[in-house]
XYZ file of C-alpha atoms in Angstrom:
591
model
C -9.795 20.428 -12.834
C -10.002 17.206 -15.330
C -7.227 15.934 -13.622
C -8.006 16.745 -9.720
C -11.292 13.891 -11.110
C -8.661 12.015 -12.528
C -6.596 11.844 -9.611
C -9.809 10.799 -7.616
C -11.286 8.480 -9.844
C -8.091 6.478 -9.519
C -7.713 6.666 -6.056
C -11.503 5.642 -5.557
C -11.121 2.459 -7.932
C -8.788 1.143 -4.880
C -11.574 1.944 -2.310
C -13.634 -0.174 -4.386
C -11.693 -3.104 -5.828
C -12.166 -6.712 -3.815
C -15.010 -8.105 -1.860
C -17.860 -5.531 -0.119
C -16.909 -2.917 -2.368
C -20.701 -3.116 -3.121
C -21.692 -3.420 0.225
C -19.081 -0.517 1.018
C -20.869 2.033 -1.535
C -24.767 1.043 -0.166
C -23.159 1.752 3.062
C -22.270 5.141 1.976
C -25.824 5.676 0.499
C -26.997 5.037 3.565
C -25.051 7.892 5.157
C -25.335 10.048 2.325
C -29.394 9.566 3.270
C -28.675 10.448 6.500
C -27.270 13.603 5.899
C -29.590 15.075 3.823
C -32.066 14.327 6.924
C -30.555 17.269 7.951
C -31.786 19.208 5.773
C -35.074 18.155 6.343
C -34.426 19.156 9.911
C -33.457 22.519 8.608
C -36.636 23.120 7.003
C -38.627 21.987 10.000
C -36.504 24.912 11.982
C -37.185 27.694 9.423
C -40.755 26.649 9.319
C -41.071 26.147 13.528
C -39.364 30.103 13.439
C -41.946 31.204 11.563
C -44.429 29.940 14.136
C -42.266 30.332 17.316
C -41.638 33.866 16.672
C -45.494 34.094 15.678
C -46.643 33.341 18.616
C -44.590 35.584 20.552
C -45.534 38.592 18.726
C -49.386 37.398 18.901
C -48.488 36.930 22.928
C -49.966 33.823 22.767
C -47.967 31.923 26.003
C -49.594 28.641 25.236
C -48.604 27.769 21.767
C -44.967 29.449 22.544
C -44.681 26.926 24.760
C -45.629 24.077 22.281
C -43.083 25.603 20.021
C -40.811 24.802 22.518
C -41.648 21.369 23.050
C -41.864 20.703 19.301
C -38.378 22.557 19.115
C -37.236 19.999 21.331
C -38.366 16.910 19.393
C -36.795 18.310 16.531
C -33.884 18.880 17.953
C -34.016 15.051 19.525
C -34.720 13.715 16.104
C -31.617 15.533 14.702
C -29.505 14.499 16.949
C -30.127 10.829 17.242
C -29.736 10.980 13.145
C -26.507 13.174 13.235
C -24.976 10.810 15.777
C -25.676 7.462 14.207
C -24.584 8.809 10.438
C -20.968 9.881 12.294
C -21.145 6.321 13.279
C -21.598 4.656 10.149
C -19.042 7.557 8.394
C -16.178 6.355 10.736
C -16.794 2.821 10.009
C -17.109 3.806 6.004
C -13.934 6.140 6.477
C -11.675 3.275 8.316
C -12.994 0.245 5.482
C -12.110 2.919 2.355
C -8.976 3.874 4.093
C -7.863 0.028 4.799
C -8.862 -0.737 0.928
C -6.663 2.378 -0.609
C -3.561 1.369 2.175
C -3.452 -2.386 0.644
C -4.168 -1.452 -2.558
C -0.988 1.406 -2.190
C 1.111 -1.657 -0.386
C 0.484 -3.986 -3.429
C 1.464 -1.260 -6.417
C 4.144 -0.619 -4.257
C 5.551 -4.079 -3.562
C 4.907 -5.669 -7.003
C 7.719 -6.386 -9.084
C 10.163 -4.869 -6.319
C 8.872 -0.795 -7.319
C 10.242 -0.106 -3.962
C 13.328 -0.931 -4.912
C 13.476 0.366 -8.370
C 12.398 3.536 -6.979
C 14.908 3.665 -4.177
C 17.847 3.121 -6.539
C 19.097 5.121 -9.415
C 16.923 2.914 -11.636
C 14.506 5.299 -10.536
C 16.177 8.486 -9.764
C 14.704 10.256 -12.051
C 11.253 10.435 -10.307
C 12.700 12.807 -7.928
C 12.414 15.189 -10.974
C 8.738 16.027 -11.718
C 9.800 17.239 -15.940
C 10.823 13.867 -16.526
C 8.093 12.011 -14.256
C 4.108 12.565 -14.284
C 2.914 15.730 -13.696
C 2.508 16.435 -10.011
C 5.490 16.532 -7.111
C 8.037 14.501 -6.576
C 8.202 11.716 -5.109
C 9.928 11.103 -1.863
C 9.228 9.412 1.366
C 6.741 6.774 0.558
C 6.108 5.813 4.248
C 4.534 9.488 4.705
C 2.291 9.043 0.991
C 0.499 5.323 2.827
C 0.474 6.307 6.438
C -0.550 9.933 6.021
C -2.144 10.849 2.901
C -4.349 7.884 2.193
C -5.891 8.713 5.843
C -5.844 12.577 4.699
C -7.628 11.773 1.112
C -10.234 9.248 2.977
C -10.738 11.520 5.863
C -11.368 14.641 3.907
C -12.793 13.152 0.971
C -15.588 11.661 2.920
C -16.133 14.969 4.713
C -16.165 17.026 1.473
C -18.489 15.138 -0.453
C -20.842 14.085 2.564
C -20.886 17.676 3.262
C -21.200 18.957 -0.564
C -24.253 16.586 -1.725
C -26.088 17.856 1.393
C -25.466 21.415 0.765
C -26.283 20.870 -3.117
C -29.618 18.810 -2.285
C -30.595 21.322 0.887
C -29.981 24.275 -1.991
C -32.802 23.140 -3.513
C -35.146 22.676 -0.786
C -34.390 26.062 0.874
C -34.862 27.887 -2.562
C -38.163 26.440 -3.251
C -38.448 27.373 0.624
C -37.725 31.010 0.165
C -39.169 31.433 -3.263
C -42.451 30.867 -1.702
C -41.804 33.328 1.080
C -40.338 35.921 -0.736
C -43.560 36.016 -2.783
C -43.170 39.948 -2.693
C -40.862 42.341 -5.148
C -38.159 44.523 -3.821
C -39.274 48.419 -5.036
C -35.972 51.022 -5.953
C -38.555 53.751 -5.666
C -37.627 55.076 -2.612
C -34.207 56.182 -4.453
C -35.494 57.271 -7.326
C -35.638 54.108 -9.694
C -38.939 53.147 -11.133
C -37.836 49.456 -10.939
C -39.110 46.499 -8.573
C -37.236 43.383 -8.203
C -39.717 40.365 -7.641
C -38.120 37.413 -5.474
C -35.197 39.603 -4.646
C -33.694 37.296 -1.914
C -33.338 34.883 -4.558
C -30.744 37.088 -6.948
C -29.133 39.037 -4.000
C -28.259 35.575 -2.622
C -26.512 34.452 -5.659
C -25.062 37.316 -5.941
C -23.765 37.587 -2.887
C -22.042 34.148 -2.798
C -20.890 34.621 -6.034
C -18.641 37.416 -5.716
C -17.736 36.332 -2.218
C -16.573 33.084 -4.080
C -14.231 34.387 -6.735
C -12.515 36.567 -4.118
C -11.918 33.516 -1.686
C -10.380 31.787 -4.545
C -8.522 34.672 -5.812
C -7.097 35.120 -2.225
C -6.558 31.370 -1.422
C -5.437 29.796 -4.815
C -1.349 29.836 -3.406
C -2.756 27.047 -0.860
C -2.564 23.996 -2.695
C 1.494 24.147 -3.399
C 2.053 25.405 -0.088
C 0.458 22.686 2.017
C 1.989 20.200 -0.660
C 5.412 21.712 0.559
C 4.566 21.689 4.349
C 3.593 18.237 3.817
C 7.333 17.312 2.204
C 9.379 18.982 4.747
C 7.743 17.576 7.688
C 7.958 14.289 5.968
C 11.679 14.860 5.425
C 12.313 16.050 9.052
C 10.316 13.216 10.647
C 12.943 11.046 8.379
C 16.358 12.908 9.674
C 15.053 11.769 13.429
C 14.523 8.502 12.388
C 17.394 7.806 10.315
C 19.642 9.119 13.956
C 17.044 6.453 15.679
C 18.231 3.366 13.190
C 22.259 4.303 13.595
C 22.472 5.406 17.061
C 26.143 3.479 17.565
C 27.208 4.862 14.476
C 26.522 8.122 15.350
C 27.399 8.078 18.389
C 30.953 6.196 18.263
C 31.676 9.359 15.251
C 30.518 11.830 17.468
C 28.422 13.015 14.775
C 26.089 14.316 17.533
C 26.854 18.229 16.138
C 26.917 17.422 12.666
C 22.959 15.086 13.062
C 21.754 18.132 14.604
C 22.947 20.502 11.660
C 21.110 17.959 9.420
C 17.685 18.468 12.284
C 18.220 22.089 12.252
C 18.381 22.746 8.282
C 15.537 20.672 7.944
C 13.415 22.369 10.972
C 14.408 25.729 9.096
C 12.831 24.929 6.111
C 9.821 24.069 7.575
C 9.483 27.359 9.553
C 10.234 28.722 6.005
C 7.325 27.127 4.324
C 5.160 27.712 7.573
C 5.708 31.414 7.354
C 4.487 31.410 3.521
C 1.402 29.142 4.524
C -0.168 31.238 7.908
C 0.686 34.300 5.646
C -1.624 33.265 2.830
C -4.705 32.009 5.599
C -4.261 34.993 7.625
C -4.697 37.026 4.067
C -7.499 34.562 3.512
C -8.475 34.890 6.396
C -9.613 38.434 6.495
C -11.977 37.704 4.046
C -13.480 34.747 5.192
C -13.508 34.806 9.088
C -15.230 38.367 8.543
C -17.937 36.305 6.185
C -18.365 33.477 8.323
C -19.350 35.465 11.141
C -21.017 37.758 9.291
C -23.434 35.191 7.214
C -26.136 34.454 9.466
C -26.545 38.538 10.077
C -26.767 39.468 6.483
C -29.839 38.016 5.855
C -32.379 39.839 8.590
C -30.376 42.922 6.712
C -31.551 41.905 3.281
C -34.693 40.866 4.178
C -35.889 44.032 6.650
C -37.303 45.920 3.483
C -39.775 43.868 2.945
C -40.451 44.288 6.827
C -39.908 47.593 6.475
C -42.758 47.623 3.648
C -45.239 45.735 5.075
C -45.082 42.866 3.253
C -43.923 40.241 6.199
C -44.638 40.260 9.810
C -41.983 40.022 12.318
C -41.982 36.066 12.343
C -42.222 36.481 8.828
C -39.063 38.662 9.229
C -37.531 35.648 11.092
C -38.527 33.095 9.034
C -37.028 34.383 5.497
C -33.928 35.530 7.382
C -33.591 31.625 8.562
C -34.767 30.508 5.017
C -31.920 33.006 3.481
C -29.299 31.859 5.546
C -29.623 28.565 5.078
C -29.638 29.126 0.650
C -26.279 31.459 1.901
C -24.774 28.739 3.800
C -25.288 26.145 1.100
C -24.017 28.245 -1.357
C -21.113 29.449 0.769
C -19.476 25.617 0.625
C -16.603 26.464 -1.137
C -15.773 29.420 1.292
C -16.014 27.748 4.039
C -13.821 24.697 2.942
C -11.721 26.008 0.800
C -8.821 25.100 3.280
C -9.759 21.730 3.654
C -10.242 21.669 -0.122
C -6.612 23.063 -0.830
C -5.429 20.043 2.030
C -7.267 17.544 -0.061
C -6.360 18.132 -3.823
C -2.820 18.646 -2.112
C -3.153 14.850 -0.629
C -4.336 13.529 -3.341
C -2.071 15.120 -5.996
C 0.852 13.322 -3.883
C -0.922 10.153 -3.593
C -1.935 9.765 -7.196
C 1.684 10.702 -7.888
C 3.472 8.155 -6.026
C 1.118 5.498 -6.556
C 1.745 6.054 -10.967
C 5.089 6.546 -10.133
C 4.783 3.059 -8.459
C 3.415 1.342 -11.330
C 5.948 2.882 -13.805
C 8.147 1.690 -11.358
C 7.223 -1.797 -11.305
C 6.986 -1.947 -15.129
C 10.688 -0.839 -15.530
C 12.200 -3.237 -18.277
C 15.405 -4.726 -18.052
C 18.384 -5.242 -20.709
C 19.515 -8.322 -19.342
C 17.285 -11.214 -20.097
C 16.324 -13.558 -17.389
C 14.793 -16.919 -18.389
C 14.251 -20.571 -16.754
C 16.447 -24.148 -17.603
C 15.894 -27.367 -16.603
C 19.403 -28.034 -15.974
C 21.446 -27.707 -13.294
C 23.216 -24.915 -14.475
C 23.466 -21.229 -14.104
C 24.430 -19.813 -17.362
C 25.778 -16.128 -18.300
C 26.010 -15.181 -21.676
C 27.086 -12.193 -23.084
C 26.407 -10.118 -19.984
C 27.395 -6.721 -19.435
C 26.176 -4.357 -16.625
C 25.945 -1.119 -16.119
C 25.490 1.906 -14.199
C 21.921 3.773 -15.097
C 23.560 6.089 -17.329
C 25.327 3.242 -19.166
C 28.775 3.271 -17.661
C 30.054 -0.143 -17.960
C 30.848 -1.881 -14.782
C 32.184 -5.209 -15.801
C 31.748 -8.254 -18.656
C 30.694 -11.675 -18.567
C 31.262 -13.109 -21.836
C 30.553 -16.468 -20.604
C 30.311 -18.354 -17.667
C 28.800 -21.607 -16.448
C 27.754 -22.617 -12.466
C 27.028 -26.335 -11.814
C 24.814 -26.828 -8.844
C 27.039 -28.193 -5.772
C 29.834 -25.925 -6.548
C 31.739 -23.527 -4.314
C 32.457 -20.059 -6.199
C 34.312 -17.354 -5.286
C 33.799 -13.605 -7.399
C 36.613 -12.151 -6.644
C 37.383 -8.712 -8.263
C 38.599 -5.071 -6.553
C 36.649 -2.912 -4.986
C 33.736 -0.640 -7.196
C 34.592 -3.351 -9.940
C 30.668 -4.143 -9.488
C 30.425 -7.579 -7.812
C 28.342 -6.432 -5.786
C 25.991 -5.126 -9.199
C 25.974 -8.425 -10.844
C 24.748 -10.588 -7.349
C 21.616 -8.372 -7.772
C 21.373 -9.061 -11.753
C 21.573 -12.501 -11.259
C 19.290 -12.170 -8.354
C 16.836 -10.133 -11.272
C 17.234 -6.732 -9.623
C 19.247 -4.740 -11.764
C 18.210 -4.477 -15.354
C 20.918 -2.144 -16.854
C 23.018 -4.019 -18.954
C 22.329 -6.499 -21.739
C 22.852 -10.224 -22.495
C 21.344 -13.472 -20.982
C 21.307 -14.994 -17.513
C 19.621 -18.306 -17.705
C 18.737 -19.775 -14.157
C 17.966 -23.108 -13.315
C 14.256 -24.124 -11.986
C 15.359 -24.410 -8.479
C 15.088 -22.889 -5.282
C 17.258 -19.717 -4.466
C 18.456 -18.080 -1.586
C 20.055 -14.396 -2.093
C 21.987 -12.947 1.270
C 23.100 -9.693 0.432
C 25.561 -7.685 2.489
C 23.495 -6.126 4.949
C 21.110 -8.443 6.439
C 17.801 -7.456 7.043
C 16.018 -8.328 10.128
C 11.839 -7.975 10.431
C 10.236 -6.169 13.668
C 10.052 -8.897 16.121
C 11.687 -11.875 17.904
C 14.766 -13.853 16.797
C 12.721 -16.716 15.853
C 11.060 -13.766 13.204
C 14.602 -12.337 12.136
C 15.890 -16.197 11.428
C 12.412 -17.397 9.768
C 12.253 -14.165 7.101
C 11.024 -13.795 4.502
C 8.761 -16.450 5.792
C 7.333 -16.558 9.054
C 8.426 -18.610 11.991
C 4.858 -20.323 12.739
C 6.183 -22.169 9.495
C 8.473 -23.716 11.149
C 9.033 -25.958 14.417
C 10.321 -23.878 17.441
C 12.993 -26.999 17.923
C 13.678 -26.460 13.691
C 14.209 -22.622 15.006
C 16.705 -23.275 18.032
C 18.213 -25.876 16.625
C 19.385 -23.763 12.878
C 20.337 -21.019 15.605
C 22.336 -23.707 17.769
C 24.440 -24.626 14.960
C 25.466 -20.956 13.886
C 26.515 -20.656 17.510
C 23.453 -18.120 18.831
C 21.415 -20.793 20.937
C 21.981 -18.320 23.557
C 19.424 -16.192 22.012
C 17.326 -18.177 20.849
C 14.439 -16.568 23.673
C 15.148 -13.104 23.353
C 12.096 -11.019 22.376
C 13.254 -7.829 21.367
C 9.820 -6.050 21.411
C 10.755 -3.368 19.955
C 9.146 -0.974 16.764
C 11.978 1.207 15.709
C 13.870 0.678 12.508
C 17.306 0.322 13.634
C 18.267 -3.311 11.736
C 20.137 -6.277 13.894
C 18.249 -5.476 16.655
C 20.810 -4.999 19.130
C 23.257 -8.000 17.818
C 26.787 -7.293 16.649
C 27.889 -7.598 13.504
C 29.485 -11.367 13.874
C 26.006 -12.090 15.193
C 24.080 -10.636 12.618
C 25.654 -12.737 9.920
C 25.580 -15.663 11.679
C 21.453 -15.057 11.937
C 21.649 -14.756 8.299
C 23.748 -17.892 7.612
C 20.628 -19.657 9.721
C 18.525 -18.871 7.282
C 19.771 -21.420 4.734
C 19.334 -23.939 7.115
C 16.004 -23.513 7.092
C 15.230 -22.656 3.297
C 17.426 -25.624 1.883
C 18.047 -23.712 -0.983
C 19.865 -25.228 -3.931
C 21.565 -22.089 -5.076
C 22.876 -19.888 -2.444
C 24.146 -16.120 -3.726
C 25.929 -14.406 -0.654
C 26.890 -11.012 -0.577
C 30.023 -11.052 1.640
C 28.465 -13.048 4.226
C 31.307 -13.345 6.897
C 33.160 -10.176 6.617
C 32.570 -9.209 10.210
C 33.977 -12.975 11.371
C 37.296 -14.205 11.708
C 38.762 -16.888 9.186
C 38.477 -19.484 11.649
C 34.763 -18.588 12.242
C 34.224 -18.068 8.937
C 35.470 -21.626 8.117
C 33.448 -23.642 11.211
C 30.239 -21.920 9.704
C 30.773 -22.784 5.947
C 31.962 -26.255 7.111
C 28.818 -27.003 8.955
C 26.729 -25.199 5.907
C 28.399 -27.669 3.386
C 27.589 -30.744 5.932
C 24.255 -29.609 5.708
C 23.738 -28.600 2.395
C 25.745 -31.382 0.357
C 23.953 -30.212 -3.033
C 23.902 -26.558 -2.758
C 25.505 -24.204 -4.846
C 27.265 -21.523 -3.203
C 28.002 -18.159 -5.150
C 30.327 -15.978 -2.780
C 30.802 -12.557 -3.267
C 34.040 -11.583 -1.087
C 37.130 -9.769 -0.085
C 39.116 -12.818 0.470
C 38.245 -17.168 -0.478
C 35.902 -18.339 1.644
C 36.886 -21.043 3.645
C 35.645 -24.583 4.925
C 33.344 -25.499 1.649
C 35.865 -27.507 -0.089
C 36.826 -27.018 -2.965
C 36.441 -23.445 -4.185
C 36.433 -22.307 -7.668
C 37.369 -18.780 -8.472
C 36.565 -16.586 -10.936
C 37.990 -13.571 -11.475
C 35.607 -10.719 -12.689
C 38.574 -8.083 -13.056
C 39.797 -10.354 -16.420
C 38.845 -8.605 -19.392
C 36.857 -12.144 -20.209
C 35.674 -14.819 -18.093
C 35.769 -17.826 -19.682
C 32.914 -20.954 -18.673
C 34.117 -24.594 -17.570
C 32.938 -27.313 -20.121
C 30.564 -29.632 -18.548
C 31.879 -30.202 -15.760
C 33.440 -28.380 -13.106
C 36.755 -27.073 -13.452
C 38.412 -27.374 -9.923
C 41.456 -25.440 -10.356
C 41.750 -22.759 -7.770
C 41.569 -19.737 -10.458
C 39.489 -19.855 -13.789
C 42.225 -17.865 -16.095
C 41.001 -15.043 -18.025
């Protein structure tokens, strides 16, 4: 239970960090006094019963009718308050809900957690004995979109709904305590024993036991919905994977073998459904039976008293209103225990991923990045690694003056591809020193990435295109050859990357960036592999026109062509060696 408050504590502390977080929680005074208005309401009702019913046993038409008109005020009253606090709750609900999104999005984001936790640098959170306690942690898209709404939505529900019932308790106890001002006699079979303020204790009582068997039957609820939850997650990702590789797909003719993938996954959801509407419908014939059966009870436990002449029959009426209501308060964990389980359930996932996150974004690194003032890009003693500590390759030594061309060339799984993202400050398995120069960077890796949106948006990223000039725009895309696109507004919201633009096109749309970042350093990550040489060489041509004083650090399959002069280094050389202070221009760097 310590940790279910845990778990909410720190999911609340985003609700309330940054500006109006004050404002936010007087706001949700304000609705918390609006609920409890209800109860007021309540014990207007069980007091008008008393009167209503009064009068119709006295036959006294005129005030019946009163009743009725007074019923109708109160019922007025209620409503206008009811209304106006749903009001206020949405607002409340959508403000704590934006808060705990951004505040998700920023844990998330910072210091690349995403990406630590989509690699094997985090792998290991997939298995909850070696993370924090709680699930796994898998499809982050589903724990921001869907479960900060879920823990907002319910939350506010649950504890709106609980401080009412908790401060109504109250009133309708004092309430009944001062109707049931009469003892309950066993006499009649055979026990010399009267119970004074009976109602009281037999309420109690009767919530009590009804309590411990709800839980009893219900307790399997939490991992189950937590389950549901994950599978339809992981189905909804299957479709949407098919959605972002529809040509690959669909040139393989993998349409038999996506639809295994849709089918296993659908199957283990009707699995875990099974297990869940077989644990409500054994719930549920406890407390469908009780919830239907709570507002009868009471005119059964309070007709001895009628019986004995101690209440009229609007007396009758009015305790059995009174009794119901202390039953109903009491009854709040019956009646949501579902919506209880569905909560912890959200929240236990939530307060997972988001700790997760943070772990995530505090993952140290073995190779140490720091900052020069010189133009150079200096590797010393680097070695990376797999995440189990499989070497991958060594870099005793090696120097990069700014302005140079460099080709990495090395075969295949050698880990070129590794050590673009360590000098880029991704990968931290390894160990040595990569000292960068205080200069803009640029890193292309080998699938570009293109933002929802228009050209102008995929060629701008990671900035956006209102920073720039539309002419700035067309022209960068003129000069990679894709002026011809320059208008086209995809408008579309799926996921699929490239929006529609072959592979030629899609590099050249990443080549445009630089034109617009004027970076001095340039890392590309195979850059032209889906262009011919002679493409490949009008492009780098034009990029070297353009950017005299850039560096360019080439991953690739074979020299790049049209930048010059092109130094190569071989990482497959059991050491790589550094030029001196300058330059060497040789075509190969021996090992």
């Amino acid at each position: 239970m310590s940790q279910i408050f845990a778990q909410f504590w720190r999911l609340m502390k985003l609700c309330l960090a940054g500006p109006g977080g004050k404002w936010s929680i007087a706001l949700f005074a304000i609705i918390v006094a609006l609920d409890l208005g209800g109860v007021y309401a309540t014990i207007l009702i069980v007091g008008w019963t008393g009167a209503f019913y009064g009068a119709l046993e006295a036959m006294d038409g005129a005030e019946a009718v009163r009743q009725v008109g007074i019923f109708g005020m109160i019922v007025a009253g209620n409503s206008a308050r009811h209304l106006i606090g749903q009001l206020m709750r949405k607002r409340l609900e959508m403000l704590w809900r934006g808060r705990l999104t951004s505040g998700a999005l920023d844990i998330w984001l910072s210091n690349k957690a995403y990406w630590h936790m989509a690699n094997a640098t985090f792998a290991h959170w997939g298995d909850t004995s070696k993370g924090p306690k709680g699930y796994a942690v898998d499809n982050p898209d589903q724990r921001i979109a869907d479960d900060c709404r879920i823990f907002i939505t319910s939350l506010l529900g649950e504890v709106l709904d609980m401080i009412s019932r908790i401060v109504g308790l109250f009133s309708y106890i004092a309430l009944l305590w001062s109707l049931t001002n009469f003892p309950l006699s066993l006499a009649p079979i055979g026990i010399n024993i009267e119970i004074p303020n009976y109602m009281i204790w037999a309420a109690f009582v009767y919530v009590a036991l009804a309590s411990l068997l709800t839980h009893a039957l219900g307790y399997p609820l939490k991992g189950l919905v937590v389950e549901q939850q994950r599978r339809e997650a992981n189905f909804r990702f299957a479709l949407a994977r098919l959605r972002s590789s529809f040509d690959e797909v669909a040139m393989s003719n993998g349409e038999r073998a996506e639809r295994g993938v849709f089918d296993t996954r659908f199957d283990a959801i009707v699995s875990n459904w099974k297990k869940l509407v077989n644990r409500e419908l054994i719930l549920g014939c406890f407390t469908y039976p009780f919830n239907h059966s709570v507002l009868r009870i009471p005119l059964f436990v309070a007709l001895p008293g009628y019986l004995a002449g101690h209440v009229a029959f609007g007396g009758l009426m009015q305790l059995s209103t009174a009794f119901s209501s202390v039953v109903t308060s009491l009854s709040w964990f019956i009646f949501s225990y579902r919506d209880l389980a569905e909560l912890v359930a959200a929240s236990s996932r939530l307060d997972n991923f988001l700790e997760a996150a943070k772990a995530a974004g505090a993952t140290g690194s073995g190779i140490v990045h720091d900052t020069t003032t010189g133009p150079v890009l200096s590797l010393r003693g680097v070695r990376v690694t797999t995440p189990e500590t499989r070497p991958l390759l060594d870099v005793p030594a090696m120097d990069i003056h700014q302005g140079e061309a460099i080709w990495l060339r090395g075969a295949s799984g050698l880990g070129k591809t590794t050590l673009m993202k360590a000098l880029a400050g991704l990968w931290p398995h390894g160990a040595g020193t990569i000292s960068s120069p205080d200069a803009s960077m640029a890193f292309l890796p080998q699938r570009p990435y293109f933002p929802i949106g228009t050209v102008r948006d995929a060629l701008a990223y990671p900035r956006a295109a209102g920073d720039y000039s539309v002419e700035a725009l067309d022209m960068a895309l003129e000069k990679v050859g894709l002026g011809h696109i320059a208008g086209i507004e995809f408008g579309r919201s799926d996921t699929r990357t490239g929006h529609g633009l072959s592979g030629g096109e899609q590099q050249r749309l990443a080549l445009a960036r630089l034109l617009l970042l004027q970076p001095q350093w340039a890392l590309l990550d195979e850059p032209a592999s889906a262009l011919d040489q002679a493409a490949e060489a009008e492009l780098f041509a034009m990029l070297r026109r353009e950017l005299p004083e850039t560096a360019f650090i080439i991953v690739a399959h074979r020299q790049p062509q049209g930048l010059g002069e092109v130094r190569t280094i071989d990482l497959g050389s059991a050491a790589i060696s550094a030029p001196s202070i300058l330059p060497q221009r040789p075509d190969t760097v021996p090992a």
